[in-house]
Steps between C-alpha positions, in 0.01 A plus 500: 500500500554168669849422626678277252830451325538785256682518165548843344608526138567801281485425126380618160126497447346236271167494318402199711516724811205711385234346725706559817601844374141609444388371841785682676426827320130484584594473868768766478285772347178492698536877561550587133228465238697336221470174309769232536755460226357307208664183378571654160682791668728261688560300183600817313740606774660156511537504123659846490716501813493172696800599711310797643203302635582350839298336775549382854359162603426356841473123497479505119210747500539845340425759768656811347649635181686789341440582133717736297601606151796688353424840347685775318420753769567806285192410295276559802677737738385561855146601410327183390216271597500132581304422182759679288778291652321169441379605154137445597601147604658413166845537664639614166676763707749232605830581332789258535732793419343720768678638805250470788338202671143618557302328774138449398383279786604364837285340768501234773205298625392659833527170689873492419589858584749554781732238351699760302400335174452835325859588589613184321306607193654847508850355543438274201397802295823673593695195383313511167576871465870438563530192281337677203714812559198729542550838660211483746174348617201734476131458581202702617448442871152531645454748786267251659382707797518852365121528468481484881745792532410714197339770715805511724789480253581585144632197305856628541453547875348153525807342339735697728306386806515138384876531451538640854274223637245755625242332277490131415434399141566125457580534130730803512666397827593167347644662189707750700639216711608322181715784374249670270462879486221721367589622151181700443141540614255420219124527463249268332754218482249228588131542415259492796770472769288670763726399790785699339263782401621454139863569596803274468864532601733418215759283676854425382790277602830574327730222386848612609656237273334637186735565211352725234525369146626780282302523179676704236299397194143382437366712786124535533391791282312793646429656158388267221487598133213365288476508120171446317459418131189632327518259208380574147307214345627473142538239231784258580582216269746305714606412853837661429333832414311492830823433690668788318232745618514367856878526506473865398279584799698290749820669386345847524352454847808323641716792387338695786611231751139396554425217742185381320347512153134411445348391165123491433257207498510287181748739336605220263153481340629627161652155444145359476457658158665197337233275655196725462348269238472223762246683715561687825508197731761311299699814413571584864605139564751534220619823664562300819780312323712818526453543874783290641752621238399856593550426869846357434592801289379743767696318767816547292416869452436544876850376575682675216323837551500470882128568539204308644246439221127451552414339170153636451287193435478223240276200431636178648380145432530269799332159522302600189356801685567858394618751763601865488846494658744768611867444575729681738850465355748612763840642418663232716391237245197361688136522398148459637156503342142604571181383326223756458229406752194680363421436134271743318187375323666578166810294585285205604263508203742586219816321618389246758740650752522351853560689824798421723471369856808638680612840616848587610713797597853506365823599671739702284819695559289818490219405736201267529263520205166364388362447150137514390392487137246758379155378619658360819559849636124562505471247784643661817535175694809385308706812561395501865644150539817628333510796739472261795813331365692828489461603135656838421439530124211353301557454126194484272548421130170571325326495163188712446327581175277788616536799727232354728702182544816700561335717765393190693860383512635846579254590775525160667881516487495839669270360768734203556792741557307698760339216693815284507750784553716390208608613154310369196648500148276433200606456136282449193509491120382752243423486128310258279530147366244486219629162379468326839147402602386594853800737532384781273583812704658608827477796738758572773663756722768330709579641843653460845260567788577578863322498834324819606673699774721805541818325384345405165357693202161651581341323203672167588671489158878470508530491121282424196533477124323691228183302412514279192862581412786253487752603765669409825501667839755458778408588858669476840299374800623539858453189712582683823194718445285186516652405834435850631141484372436163666606637837427874496252564217204736538292184472626141506283285279702187574540521876152644566317205346247339733642150506263419784207541259622387157791351311601399148562125483670322210332167416712401201812285478694740718664838491867571538615285789 
């Protein structure tokens, strides 16, 4: 660098800094085969946690940065990967109620090293940690020269020699000098980190000013209770009669202190009987007039019975287009919705149904859930996107008229549970509606499916109903078992994905951001 008057500034990162940021990173990581941060990644981070994204400027030019998010560390534990922490770069792992500031990036342009700029970034992180009352800063530190010493030292010996200054590792030495200690040695933290020989040192700095927030009620549940309704299609002459039947099941399932109740797809179809003379296309549009009143009623029931209700699905007219919509009615009085993405040929031809264009995971007081409606579950890409966002339970309301159709839904749901290491709950209808066209008969066996490993049932079925019989089932699912599976399973279908070769990319309006 030429000698000149120098102005150094530490500040929060802005989107407008991206060009300088990218140039600095390309210079900083010449020894590591990784792409620079994408603009959309920086935009997401700034949207979710702007206070945690800081940069250092020299003469108004960004020459280094530190990126971080807040996580609920108990969800991940000490055995995790970088991709798990960043949610496959969705950053949906950021939790404003979390307890740890997790460092996901720090670098300084090589031409500006030796000016202690990285120390300024680390000090700023510590200030963030203290100001947000977080218990610690944690990140995975590269063992940047271990590959040169792997024949001489075990990873543990290498770290001890770095600490005693017998071996110089610029990354670890810097972290030790800044008050960080090694919390754990982890493997496969960063893909293709040959310099570290696939090892990383989990580093931690403890905030001595941290004051734990005691949480007596509304604690995160480790065991979640799910209730499924296998609904009997029968003649119903009024909206009030439908509500009466629904109230019966909600009351029965809530008596067991269930956290969720799931109804089937298009369970309110019996109300179409009054409009059957109009033809199938017009009849289902008349049925759509009940949808919002049903949602409002279910929201009241969710609060009064203290249970989260997945409403099954119903036809919904929006901008003169017909969608197949599902509602999540939370027991705190809030609600969300999901439009069925994949419409079957029958739904298109008979009803003129349209497919939705958004997917979204939902936060609840009993974990993060996803919803797919019937045919949707036969497309594995959607649930994989949900899994990347941290989904723990997938709910699938369905409607099938034949055993063949049912087996497609069942087998695909079981596959989704295994490949995404989550629970999948499916609920369908049984019986006949001879006076409703295009809804003549139904076949169902509702069930809760699990991943496949030693901690779960050998057939991957937690509970299931008797086929073609109106009934409910209530099942408990253990969320801690999912965490254990993610980190210590016999196989790890989420963490062992080859992200260097393939990825699932959402091209629609946007997933849960």
